[in-house]
PDB file of C-alpha atoms in Angstrom:
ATOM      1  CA  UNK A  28     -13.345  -8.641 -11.654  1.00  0.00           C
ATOM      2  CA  UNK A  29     -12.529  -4.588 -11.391  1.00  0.00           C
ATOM      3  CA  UNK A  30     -11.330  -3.416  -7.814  1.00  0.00           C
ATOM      4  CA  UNK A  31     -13.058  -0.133  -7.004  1.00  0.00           C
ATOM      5  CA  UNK A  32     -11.429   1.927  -4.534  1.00  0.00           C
ATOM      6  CA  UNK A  33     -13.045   4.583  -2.649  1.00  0.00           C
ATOM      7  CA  UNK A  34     -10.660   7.936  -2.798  1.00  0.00           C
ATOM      8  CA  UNK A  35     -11.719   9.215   0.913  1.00  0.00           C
ATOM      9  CA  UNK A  36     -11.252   5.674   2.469  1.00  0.00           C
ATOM     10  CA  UNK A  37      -7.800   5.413   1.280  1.00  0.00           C
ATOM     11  CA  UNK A  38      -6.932   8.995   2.126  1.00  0.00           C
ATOM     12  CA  UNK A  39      -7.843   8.303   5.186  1.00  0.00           C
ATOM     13  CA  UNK A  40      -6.193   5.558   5.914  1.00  0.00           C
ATOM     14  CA  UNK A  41      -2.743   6.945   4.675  1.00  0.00           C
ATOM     15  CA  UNK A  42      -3.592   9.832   7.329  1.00  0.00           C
ATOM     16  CA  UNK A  43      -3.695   7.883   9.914  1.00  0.00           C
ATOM     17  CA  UNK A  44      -0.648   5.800   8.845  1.00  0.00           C
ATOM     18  CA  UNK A  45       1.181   8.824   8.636  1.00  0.00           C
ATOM     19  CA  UNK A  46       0.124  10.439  11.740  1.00  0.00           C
ATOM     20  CA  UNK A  47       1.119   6.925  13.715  1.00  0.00           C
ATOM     21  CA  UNK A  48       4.571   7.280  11.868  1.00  0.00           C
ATOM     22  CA  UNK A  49       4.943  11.039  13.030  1.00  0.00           C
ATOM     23  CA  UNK A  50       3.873  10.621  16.109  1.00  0.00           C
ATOM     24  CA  UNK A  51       3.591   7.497  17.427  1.00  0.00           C
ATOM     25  CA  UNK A  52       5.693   4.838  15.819  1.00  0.00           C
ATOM     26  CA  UNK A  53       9.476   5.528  17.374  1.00  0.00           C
ATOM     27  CA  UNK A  54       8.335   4.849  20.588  1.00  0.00           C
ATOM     28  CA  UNK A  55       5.491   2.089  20.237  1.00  0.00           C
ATOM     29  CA  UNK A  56       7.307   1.311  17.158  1.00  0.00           C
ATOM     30  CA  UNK A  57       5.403   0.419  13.851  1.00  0.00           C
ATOM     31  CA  UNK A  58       4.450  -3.268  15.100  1.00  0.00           C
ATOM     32  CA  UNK A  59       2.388  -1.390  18.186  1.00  0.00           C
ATOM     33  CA  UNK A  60       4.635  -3.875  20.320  1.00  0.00           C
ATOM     34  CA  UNK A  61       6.460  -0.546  22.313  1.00  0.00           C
ATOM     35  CA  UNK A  62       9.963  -1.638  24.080  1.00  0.00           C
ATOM     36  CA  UNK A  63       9.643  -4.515  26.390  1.00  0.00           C
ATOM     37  CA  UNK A  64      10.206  -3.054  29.823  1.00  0.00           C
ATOM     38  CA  UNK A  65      10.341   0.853  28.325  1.00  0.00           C
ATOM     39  CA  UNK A  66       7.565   1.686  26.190  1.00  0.00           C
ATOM     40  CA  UNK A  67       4.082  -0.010  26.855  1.00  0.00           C
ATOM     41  CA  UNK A  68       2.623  -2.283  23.611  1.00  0.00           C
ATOM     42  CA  UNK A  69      -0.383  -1.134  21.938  1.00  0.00           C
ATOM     43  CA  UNK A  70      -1.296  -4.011  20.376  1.00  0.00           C
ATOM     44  CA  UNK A  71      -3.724  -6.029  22.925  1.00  0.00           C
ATOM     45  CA  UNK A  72      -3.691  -2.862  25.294  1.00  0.00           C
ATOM     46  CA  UNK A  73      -6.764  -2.757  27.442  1.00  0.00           C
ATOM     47  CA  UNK A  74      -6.930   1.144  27.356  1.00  0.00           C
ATOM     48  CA  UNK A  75      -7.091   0.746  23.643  1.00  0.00           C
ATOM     49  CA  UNK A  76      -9.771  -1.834  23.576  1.00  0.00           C
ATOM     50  CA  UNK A  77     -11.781  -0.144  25.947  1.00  0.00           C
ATOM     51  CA  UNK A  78     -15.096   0.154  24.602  1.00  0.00           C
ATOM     52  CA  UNK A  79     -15.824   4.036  23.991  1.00  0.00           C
ATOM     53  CA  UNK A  80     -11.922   4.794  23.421  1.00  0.00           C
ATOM     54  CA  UNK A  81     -11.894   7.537  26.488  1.00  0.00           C
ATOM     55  CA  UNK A  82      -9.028   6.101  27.924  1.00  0.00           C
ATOM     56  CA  UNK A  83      -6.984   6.406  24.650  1.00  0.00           C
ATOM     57  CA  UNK A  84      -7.963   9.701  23.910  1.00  0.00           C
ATOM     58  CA  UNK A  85      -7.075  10.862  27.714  1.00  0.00           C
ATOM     59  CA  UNK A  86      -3.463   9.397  27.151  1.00  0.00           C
ATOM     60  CA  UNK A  87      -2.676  10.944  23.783  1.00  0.00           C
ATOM     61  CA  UNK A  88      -4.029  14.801  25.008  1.00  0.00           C
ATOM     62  CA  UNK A  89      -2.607  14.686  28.706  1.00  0.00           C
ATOM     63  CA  UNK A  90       0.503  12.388  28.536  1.00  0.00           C
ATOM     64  CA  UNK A  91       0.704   9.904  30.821  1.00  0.00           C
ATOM     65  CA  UNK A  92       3.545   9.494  34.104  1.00  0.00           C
ATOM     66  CA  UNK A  93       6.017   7.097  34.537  1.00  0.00           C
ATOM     67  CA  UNK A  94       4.384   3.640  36.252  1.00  0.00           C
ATOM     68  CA  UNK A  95       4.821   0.105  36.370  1.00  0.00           C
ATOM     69  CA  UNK A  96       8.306   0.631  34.806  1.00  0.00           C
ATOM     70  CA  UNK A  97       7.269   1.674  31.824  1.00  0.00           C
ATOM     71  CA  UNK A  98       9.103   5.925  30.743  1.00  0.00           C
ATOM     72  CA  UNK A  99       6.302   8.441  31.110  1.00  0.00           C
ATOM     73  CA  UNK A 100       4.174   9.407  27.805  1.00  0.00           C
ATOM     74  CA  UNK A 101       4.453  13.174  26.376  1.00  0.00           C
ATOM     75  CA  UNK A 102       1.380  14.786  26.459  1.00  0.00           C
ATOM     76  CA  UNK A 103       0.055  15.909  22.777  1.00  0.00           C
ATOM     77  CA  UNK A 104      -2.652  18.349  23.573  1.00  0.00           C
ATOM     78  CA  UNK A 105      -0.724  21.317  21.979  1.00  0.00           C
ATOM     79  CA  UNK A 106       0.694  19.456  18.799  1.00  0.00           C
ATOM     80  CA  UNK A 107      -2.241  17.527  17.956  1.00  0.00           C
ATOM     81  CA  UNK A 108      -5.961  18.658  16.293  1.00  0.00           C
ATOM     82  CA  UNK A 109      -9.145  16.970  17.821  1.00  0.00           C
ATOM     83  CA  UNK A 110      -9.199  15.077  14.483  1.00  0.00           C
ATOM     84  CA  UNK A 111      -6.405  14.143  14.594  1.00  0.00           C
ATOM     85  CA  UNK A 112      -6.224  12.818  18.049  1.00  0.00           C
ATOM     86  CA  UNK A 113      -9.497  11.020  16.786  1.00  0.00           C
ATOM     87  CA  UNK A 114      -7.727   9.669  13.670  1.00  0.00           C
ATOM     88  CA  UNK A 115      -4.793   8.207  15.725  1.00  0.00           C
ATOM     89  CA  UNK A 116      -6.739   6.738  18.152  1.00  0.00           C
ATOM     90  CA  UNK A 117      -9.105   4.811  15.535  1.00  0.00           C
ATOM     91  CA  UNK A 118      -6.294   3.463  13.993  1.00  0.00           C
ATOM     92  CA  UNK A 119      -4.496   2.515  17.192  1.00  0.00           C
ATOM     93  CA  UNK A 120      -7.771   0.652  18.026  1.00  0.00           C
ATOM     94  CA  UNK A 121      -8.651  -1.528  14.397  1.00  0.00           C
ATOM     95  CA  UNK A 122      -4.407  -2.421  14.028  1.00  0.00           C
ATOM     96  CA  UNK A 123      -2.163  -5.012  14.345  1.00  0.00           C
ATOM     97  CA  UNK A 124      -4.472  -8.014  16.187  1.00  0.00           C
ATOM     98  CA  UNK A 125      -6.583  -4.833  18.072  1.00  0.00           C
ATOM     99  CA  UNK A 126     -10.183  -5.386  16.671  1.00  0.00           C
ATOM    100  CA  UNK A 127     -11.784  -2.305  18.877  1.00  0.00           C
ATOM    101  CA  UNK A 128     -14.547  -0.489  16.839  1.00  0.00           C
ATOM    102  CA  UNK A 129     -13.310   2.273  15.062  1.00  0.00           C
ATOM    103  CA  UNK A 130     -15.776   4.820  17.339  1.00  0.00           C
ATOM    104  CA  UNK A 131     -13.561   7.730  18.408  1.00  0.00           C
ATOM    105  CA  UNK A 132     -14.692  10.934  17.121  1.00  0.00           C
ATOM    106  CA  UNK A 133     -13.406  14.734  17.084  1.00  0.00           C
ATOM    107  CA  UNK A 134     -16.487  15.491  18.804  1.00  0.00           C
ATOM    108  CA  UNK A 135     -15.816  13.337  21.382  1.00  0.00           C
ATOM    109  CA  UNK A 136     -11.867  14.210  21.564  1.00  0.00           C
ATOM    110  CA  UNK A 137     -13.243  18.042  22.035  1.00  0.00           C
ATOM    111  CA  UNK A 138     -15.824  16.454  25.001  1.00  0.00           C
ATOM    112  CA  UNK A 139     -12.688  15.066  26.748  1.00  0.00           C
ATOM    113  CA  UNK A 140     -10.080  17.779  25.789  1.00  0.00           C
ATOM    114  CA  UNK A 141     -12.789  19.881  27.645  1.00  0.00           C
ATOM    115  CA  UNK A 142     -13.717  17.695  30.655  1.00  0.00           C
ATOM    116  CA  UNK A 143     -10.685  15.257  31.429  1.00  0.00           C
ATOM    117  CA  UNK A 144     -11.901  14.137  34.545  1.00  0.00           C
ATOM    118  CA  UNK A 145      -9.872  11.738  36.672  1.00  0.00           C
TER     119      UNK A 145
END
C-alpha cells in the first residue's frame, strides 16, 4: 500500500508548527502545558475550545493582562498577518488532547482585528 501525501496539507501543517515555535512555544512551551503558576496551559483551555475560536483570536491580536496569577500575554496585532493569526489559532485548537474544529479563518481574524468588542 502507497502513502499519498497531499503537498498543501503538509505545508501547512509545518506553517503552523513553525509559527507555534516562533511565537508561541517558549512561553506555552511545545507540550501547550505553559508554566504552572506563570504561563496559562493551552492544552484543555476553554478559550481555545470555545466553539467559533473568537476568544483565541482576541488573545493573540490584543494581548491579554496579568490575572489569576498567571504574567500578562504580549499582544501580536503588529507582528502577526490575519493568516497567520488564523493559522496559529487552528493549530492551537486541533493539538495536543484539544479536539476544537479547525474553524478560524483570516476572514474572521480581519472581522475581529476590526471590531474587538469587549
Amino acid at each position: 500500500m502507497q502513502t499519498v501525501w497531499d503537498l498543501s496539507e503538509c505545508l501547512n501543517e509545518l506553517t503552523a508548527d513553525h509559527l507555534y515555535i516562533d511565537n508561541c512555544s517558549a512561553c506555552h512551551q511545545s507540550s501547550g502545558r505553559g508554566i504552572v503558576n506563570v504561563i496559562p496551559p493551552l492544552d484543555g483551555n476553554p478559550a481555545i475550545l470555545a466553539p467559533n475560536g473568537a476568544d483565541i483570536i482576541k488573545v493573540v491580536i490584543h494581548g491579554i493582562n496579568a490575572r489569576n496569577g498567571y504574567i500578562p500575554m504580549p499582544a501580536f496585532a503588529s507582528k502577526l498577518t490575519d493568516d497567520e493569526i488564523a493559522t496559529i489559532a487552528n493549530y492551537v485548537r486541533t493539538s495536543w488532547d484539544n479536539s476544537a474544529s479547525a474553524n478560524v479563518t483570516a476572514a474572521q481574524v480581519k472581522t475581529v482585528r476590526a471590531n474587538p468588542g469587549p
